[in-house]
Amino acid sequence: MIALHKSKLLEAAASLLYPSVCTVCGGSIRAGVYLCNQCEAKAVRILPPFCQKCSEPFEGSITSAFTCANCAHRTIHFDAAVAAYRGRGIVREIIHEFKYGRQMHLRHLVARWLRAALNDDRLRDLHFDVIVPVPLHPARQRERGFNQASLLAELLSAQTSSPARPFLERIRYTTTQTALDRSERMENLHNAFRLRKNADVRGLRVLLIDDVLTTGSTLSECARVLKRAGARAVHAATAARA
Ligand SMILES: [Zn+2]
Ligand SMILES: [Zn+2]
């Protein structure tokens, strides 16, 4: 009886926080979720085979662990970057709405996708001393009103025992990376980040957080700064991979 009563209360509480229809199609949904089953099914998980280092999916049948050509030909500073979903279709739309449409409530849905990345074999058994969001340049953050990675890091922190700390800052306002190829991205990002004053990461196992992984250049550059400052390990998790 008590349990039933409690679940009713939770349901009532959830209905205050969640919309009563599917965010995408307006169809009916269960309490406590944002998407109906049909829309949720359109979010595509990244499944093996994929690059052990950067999670780039590989179309084909490889059963052994492998690293993609892009990771083999450059220095990657993170230990592994795990993306949970393909960043296309519904996942792309939701993340776009969250970031650029100021639909901040969608952070809960994106954070749930991000949490799926933590279930990956490469991260599941690890303990992280600190969760660090990839920073935005202050000018861009002002323009957007928030840093999506910080919101996700805070939600993740609330559900794990690891504190979220904004240990990095972005000191170069880089042009959008979209039109750049891999080596241009690396060049564009060089010295774009630094450790915040008074941040001490010596000996820490860090989990870097961002919404989307594209080539991994941003995460790698952040990991480089953290490791140079003494971080013992730097793994990364994102909700999607572009
Ligand atoms: Zn729907
Ligand atoms: Zn790779």
Tab-separated table of C-alpha atoms and ligand atoms in Angstrom:
chain	number	residue	atom	x	y	z
A	1	MET	CA	0.000	0.000	0.000
A	2	ILE	CA	2.690	2.396	0.998
A	3	ALA	CA	4.700	1.605	-2.117
A	4	LEU	CA	1.681	2.208	-4.308
A	5	HIS	CA	0.955	5.488	-2.635
A	6	LYS	CA	4.570	6.534	-3.060
A	7	SER	CA	4.569	5.732	-6.767
A	8	LYS	CA	1.380	7.755	-7.203
A	9	LEU	CA	3.044	10.675	-5.526
A	10	LEU	CA	6.085	10.332	-7.765
A	11	GLU	CA	3.848	10.196	-10.784
A	12	ALA	CA	2.093	13.351	-9.699
A	13	ALA	CA	5.422	15.059	-9.108
A	14	ALA	CA	6.705	13.921	-12.489
A	15	SER	CA	3.653	15.299	-14.262
A	16	LEU	CA	4.599	18.750	-13.003
A	17	LEU	CA	8.074	18.444	-14.492
A	18	TYR	CA	7.338	16.650	-17.714
A	19	PRO	CA	5.090	17.611	-20.602
A	20	SER	CA	2.095	15.331	-21.032
A	21	VAL	CA	2.696	14.654	-24.742
A	22	CYS	CA	5.625	13.531	-26.855
A	23	THR	CA	8.065	16.401	-27.473
A	24	VAL	CA	8.396	15.472	-31.136
A	25	CYS	CA	5.034	14.202	-32.407
A	26	GLY	CA	2.565	15.269	-29.729
A	27	GLY	CA	1.458	11.669	-29.213
A	28	SER	CA	0.631	10.303	-25.793
A	29	ILE	CA	3.461	9.176	-23.517
A	30	ARG	CA	4.077	7.420	-20.229
A	31	ALA	CA	4.681	9.616	-17.189
A	32	GLY	CA	8.295	10.631	-16.704
A	33	VAL	CA	9.508	10.505	-20.321
A	34	TYR	CA	9.716	12.996	-23.180
A	35	LEU	CA	9.258	10.821	-26.216
A	36	CYS	CA	6.616	8.305	-27.237
A	37	ASN	CA	7.851	4.773	-27.940
A	38	GLN	CA	7.792	5.311	-31.702
A	39	CYS	CA	9.903	8.485	-31.566
A	40	GLU	CA	12.255	6.970	-28.986
A	41	ALA	CA	12.783	4.013	-31.336
A	42	LYS	CA	14.083	6.420	-34.001
A	43	ALA	CA	17.059	7.345	-31.818
A	44	VAL	CA	19.820	5.090	-33.135
A	45	ARG	CA	22.301	3.627	-30.667
A	46	ILE	CA	25.927	3.261	-31.714
A	47	LEU	CA	26.577	-0.446	-31.614
A	48	PRO	CA	29.774	-2.430	-32.251
A	49	PRO	CA	31.852	-2.530	-34.293
A	50	PHE	CA	33.217	0.937	-33.579
A	51	CYS	CA	36.623	2.493	-32.955
A	52	GLN	CA	37.729	1.755	-29.379
A	53	LYS	CA	39.242	5.194	-29.140
A	54	CYS	CA	36.699	7.583	-30.683
A	55	SER	CA	33.553	5.431	-31.161
A	56	GLU	CA	33.451	5.972	-34.917
A	57	PRO	CA	31.058	3.284	-36.151
A	58	PHE	CA	32.417	0.871	-38.700
A	59	GLU	CA	30.114	-0.491	-41.376
A	60	GLY	CA	31.119	-4.079	-41.691
A	61	SER	CA	31.913	-7.077	-39.615
A	62	ILE	CA	34.908	-6.748	-37.353
A	63	THR	CA	34.727	-8.735	-34.181
A	64	SER	CA	38.060	-7.788	-32.589
A	65	ALA	CA	38.727	-4.435	-30.914
A	66	PHE	CA	40.167	-1.920	-33.372
A	67	THR	CA	41.158	1.703	-33.786
A	68	CYS	CA	39.991	3.703	-36.822
A	69	ALA	CA	42.373	5.197	-39.388
A	70	ASN	CA	41.788	8.700	-38.040
A	71	CYS	CA	42.855	7.714	-34.549
A	72	ALA	CA	45.809	5.726	-35.856
A	73	HIS	CA	47.180	8.777	-37.678
A	74	ARG	CA	46.986	11.452	-35.016
A	75	THR	CA	47.816	11.901	-31.378
A	76	ILE	CA	44.674	11.469	-29.312
A	77	HIS	CA	44.948	12.679	-25.755
A	78	PHE	CA	41.846	11.138	-24.198
A	79	ASP	CA	41.880	7.500	-23.139
A	80	ALA	CA	38.564	6.840	-24.864
A	81	ALA	CA	35.597	8.920	-26.019
A	82	VAL	CA	32.238	7.199	-25.896
A	83	ALA	CA	29.198	8.442	-27.797
A	84	ALA	CA	25.891	6.713	-27.179
A	85	TYR	CA	23.730	7.630	-30.178
A	86	ARG	CA	24.072	8.484	-33.842
A	87	GLY	CA	23.725	12.249	-34.104
A	88	ARG	CA	21.190	12.227	-36.872
A	89	GLY	CA	17.426	12.303	-37.308
A	90	ILE	CA	15.566	12.740	-34.089
A	91	VAL	CA	18.704	12.892	-31.912
A	92	ARG	CA	20.137	15.684	-34.024
A	93	GLU	CA	16.853	17.616	-33.924
A	94	ILE	CA	16.450	17.331	-30.167
A	95	ILE	CA	20.035	18.398	-29.472
A	96	HIS	CA	19.665	21.286	-31.904
A	97	GLU	CA	16.464	22.436	-30.186
A	98	PHE	CA	18.136	22.133	-26.793
A	99	LYS	CA	21.186	24.170	-27.833
A	100	TYR	CA	19.909	26.735	-30.256
A	101	GLY	CA	16.165	26.745	-29.615
A	102	ARG	CA	16.600	27.495	-25.905
A	103	GLN	CA	14.526	24.426	-25.039
A	104	MET	CA	16.399	23.899	-21.818
A	105	HIS	CA	14.003	21.272	-20.495
A	106	LEU	CA	15.345	18.976	-23.209
A	107	ARG	CA	18.540	18.681	-21.174
A	108	HIS	CA	16.867	15.846	-19.247
A	109	LEU	CA	16.336	13.844	-22.397
A	110	VAL	CA	19.834	14.546	-23.741
A	111	ALA	CA	21.294	13.657	-20.324
A	112	ARG	CA	19.494	10.323	-20.442
A	113	TRP	CA	21.112	9.599	-23.807
A	114	LEU	CA	24.427	10.680	-22.364
A	115	ARG	CA	24.010	8.301	-19.424
A	116	ALA	CA	23.723	5.455	-21.915
A	117	ALA	CA	27.347	6.162	-22.854
A	118	LEU	CA	28.406	5.457	-19.268
A	119	ASN	CA	27.111	1.914	-19.659
A	120	ASP	CA	29.649	1.230	-22.386
A	121	ASP	CA	32.273	-1.420	-21.594
A	122	ARG	CA	35.012	1.213	-21.748
A	123	LEU	CA	33.462	3.319	-18.979
A	124	ARG	CA	31.157	1.096	-16.931
A	125	ASP	CA	33.626	-0.017	-14.289
A	126	LEU	CA	35.567	3.208	-13.972
A	127	HIS	CA	35.381	5.653	-11.119
A	128	PHE	CA	35.674	9.343	-11.936
A	129	ASP	CA	36.951	11.832	-9.392
A	130	VAL	CA	35.512	14.745	-11.278
A	131	ILE	CA	33.184	15.508	-14.206
A	132	VAL	CA	34.408	18.387	-16.376
A	133	PRO	CA	32.247	20.004	-19.062
A	134	VAL	CA	33.815	21.178	-22.325
A	135	PRO	CA	33.684	24.959	-21.933
A	136	LEU	CA	32.249	27.510	-24.337
A	137	HIS	CA	33.982	30.789	-24.974
A	138	PRO	CA	32.396	33.398	-22.639
A	139	ALA	CA	31.160	35.405	-25.641
A	140	ARG	CA	29.411	32.372	-27.098
A	141	GLN	CA	27.961	31.414	-23.725
A	142	ARG	CA	26.502	34.912	-23.363
A	143	GLU	CA	24.983	34.631	-26.793
A	144	ARG	CA	23.458	31.187	-26.071
A	145	GLY	CA	22.566	31.910	-22.463
A	146	PHE	CA	24.042	28.667	-21.113
A	147	ASN	CA	26.649	26.027	-21.775
A	148	GLN	CA	24.898	22.813	-22.763
A	149	ALA	CA	27.856	20.707	-21.607
A	150	SER	CA	27.713	22.281	-18.123
A	151	LEU	CA	23.994	21.540	-17.787
A	152	LEU	CA	24.604	17.920	-18.790
A	153	ALA	CA	27.592	17.591	-16.441
A	154	GLU	CA	25.485	18.870	-13.526
A	155	LEU	CA	22.668	16.432	-14.224
A	156	LEU	CA	25.143	13.588	-14.479
A	157	SER	CA	26.826	14.636	-11.267
A	158	ALA	CA	23.501	14.637	-9.435
A	159	GLN	CA	23.016	11.001	-10.440
A	160	THR	CA	26.516	9.772	-9.671
A	161	SER	CA	28.908	10.315	-6.816
A	162	SER	CA	31.253	12.475	-8.895
A	163	PRO	CA	31.237	16.267	-8.552
A	164	ALA	CA	30.962	18.466	-11.675
A	165	ARG	CA	33.588	21.192	-11.863
A	166	PRO	CA	34.212	23.757	-14.602
A	167	PHE	CA	37.975	23.216	-14.515
A	168	LEU	CA	38.568	24.312	-18.106
A	169	GLU	CA	38.048	27.612	-19.854
A	170	ARG	CA	37.982	28.503	-23.489
A	171	ILE	CA	40.280	31.386	-24.209
A	172	ARG	CA	40.062	31.541	-27.958
A	173	TYR	CA	36.882	32.363	-29.789
A	174	THR	CA	37.159	29.858	-32.572
A	175	THR	CA	35.147	30.097	-35.732
A	176	THR	CA	32.646	27.348	-36.257
A	177	GLN	CA	34.350	24.050	-36.941
A	178	THR	CA	31.716	22.714	-39.288
A	179	ALA	CA	33.408	23.626	-42.559
A	180	LEU	CA	36.881	22.554	-41.468
A	181	ASP	CA	38.587	19.266	-42.105
A	182	ARG	CA	40.359	17.300	-39.402
A	183	SER	CA	43.772	18.953	-39.542
A	184	GLU	CA	42.225	22.419	-39.834
A	185	ARG	CA	40.146	21.665	-36.740
A	186	MET	CA	43.237	20.687	-34.787
A	187	GLU	CA	44.988	23.869	-35.857
A	188	ASN	CA	41.903	25.946	-35.064
A	189	LEU	CA	41.720	24.487	-31.555
A	190	HIS	CA	45.363	24.758	-30.637
A	191	ASN	CA	45.649	26.653	-27.357
A	192	ALA	CA	41.912	27.287	-27.347
A	193	PHE	CA	41.580	25.898	-23.796
A	194	ARG	CA	43.351	26.286	-20.514
A	195	LEU	CA	42.994	25.146	-16.938
A	196	ARG	CA	41.106	27.606	-14.749
A	197	LYS	CA	42.998	29.382	-12.047
A	198	ASN	CA	43.007	27.330	-8.829
A	199	ALA	CA	41.819	24.183	-10.591
A	200	ASP	CA	43.935	21.249	-9.446
A	201	VAL	CA	43.554	18.045	-11.416
A	202	ARG	CA	46.766	16.327	-10.340
A	203	GLY	CA	46.211	12.594	-9.982
A	204	LEU	CA	42.510	12.827	-10.850
A	205	ARG	CA	40.510	10.563	-13.125
A	206	VAL	CA	38.474	12.947	-15.227
A	207	LEU	CA	35.283	12.420	-17.194
A	208	LEU	CA	34.918	15.062	-19.893
A	209	ILE	CA	31.379	15.851	-21.017
A	210	ASP	CA	30.006	17.330	-24.212
A	211	ASP	CA	26.723	16.998	-26.066
A	212	VAL	CA	28.143	15.889	-29.410
A	213	LEU	CA	31.395	14.343	-30.556
A	214	THR	CA	32.292	15.258	-34.119
A	215	THR	CA	35.901	14.386	-34.912
A	216	GLY	CA	37.067	14.191	-31.298
A	217	SER	CA	39.462	17.112	-31.810
A	218	THR	CA	37.840	19.281	-29.139
A	219	LEU	CA	37.785	16.478	-26.581
A	220	SER	CA	41.364	15.568	-27.412
A	221	GLU	CA	42.550	19.148	-26.984
A	222	CYS	CA	40.728	19.415	-23.618
A	223	ALA	CA	42.281	16.100	-22.568
A	224	ARG	CA	45.723	17.373	-23.559
A	225	VAL	CA	45.358	20.383	-21.257
A	226	LEU	CA	44.078	18.228	-18.373
A	227	LYS	CA	46.836	15.651	-18.738
A	228	ARG	CA	49.537	18.286	-18.998
A	229	ALA	CA	48.155	19.638	-15.702
A	230	GLY	CA	48.581	16.193	-14.128
A	231	ALA	CA	45.270	14.385	-14.647
A	232	ARG	CA	45.850	10.642	-14.302
A	233	ALA	CA	43.231	9.632	-16.890
A	234	VAL	CA	40.780	11.460	-19.117
A	235	HIS	CA	37.776	9.687	-20.603
A	236	ALA	CA	34.985	11.437	-22.440
A	237	ALA	CA	31.267	10.811	-22.851
A	238	THR	CA	28.828	12.452	-25.218
A	239	ALA	CA	25.167	11.883	-25.998
A	240	ALA	CA	25.767	11.625	-29.737
A	241	ARG	CA	28.324	11.316	-32.460
A	242	ALA	CA	27.814	13.561	-35.474
B	1	ZN	ZN	6.453	10.868	-30.582
B	2	ZN	ZN	38.836	6.484	-33.932
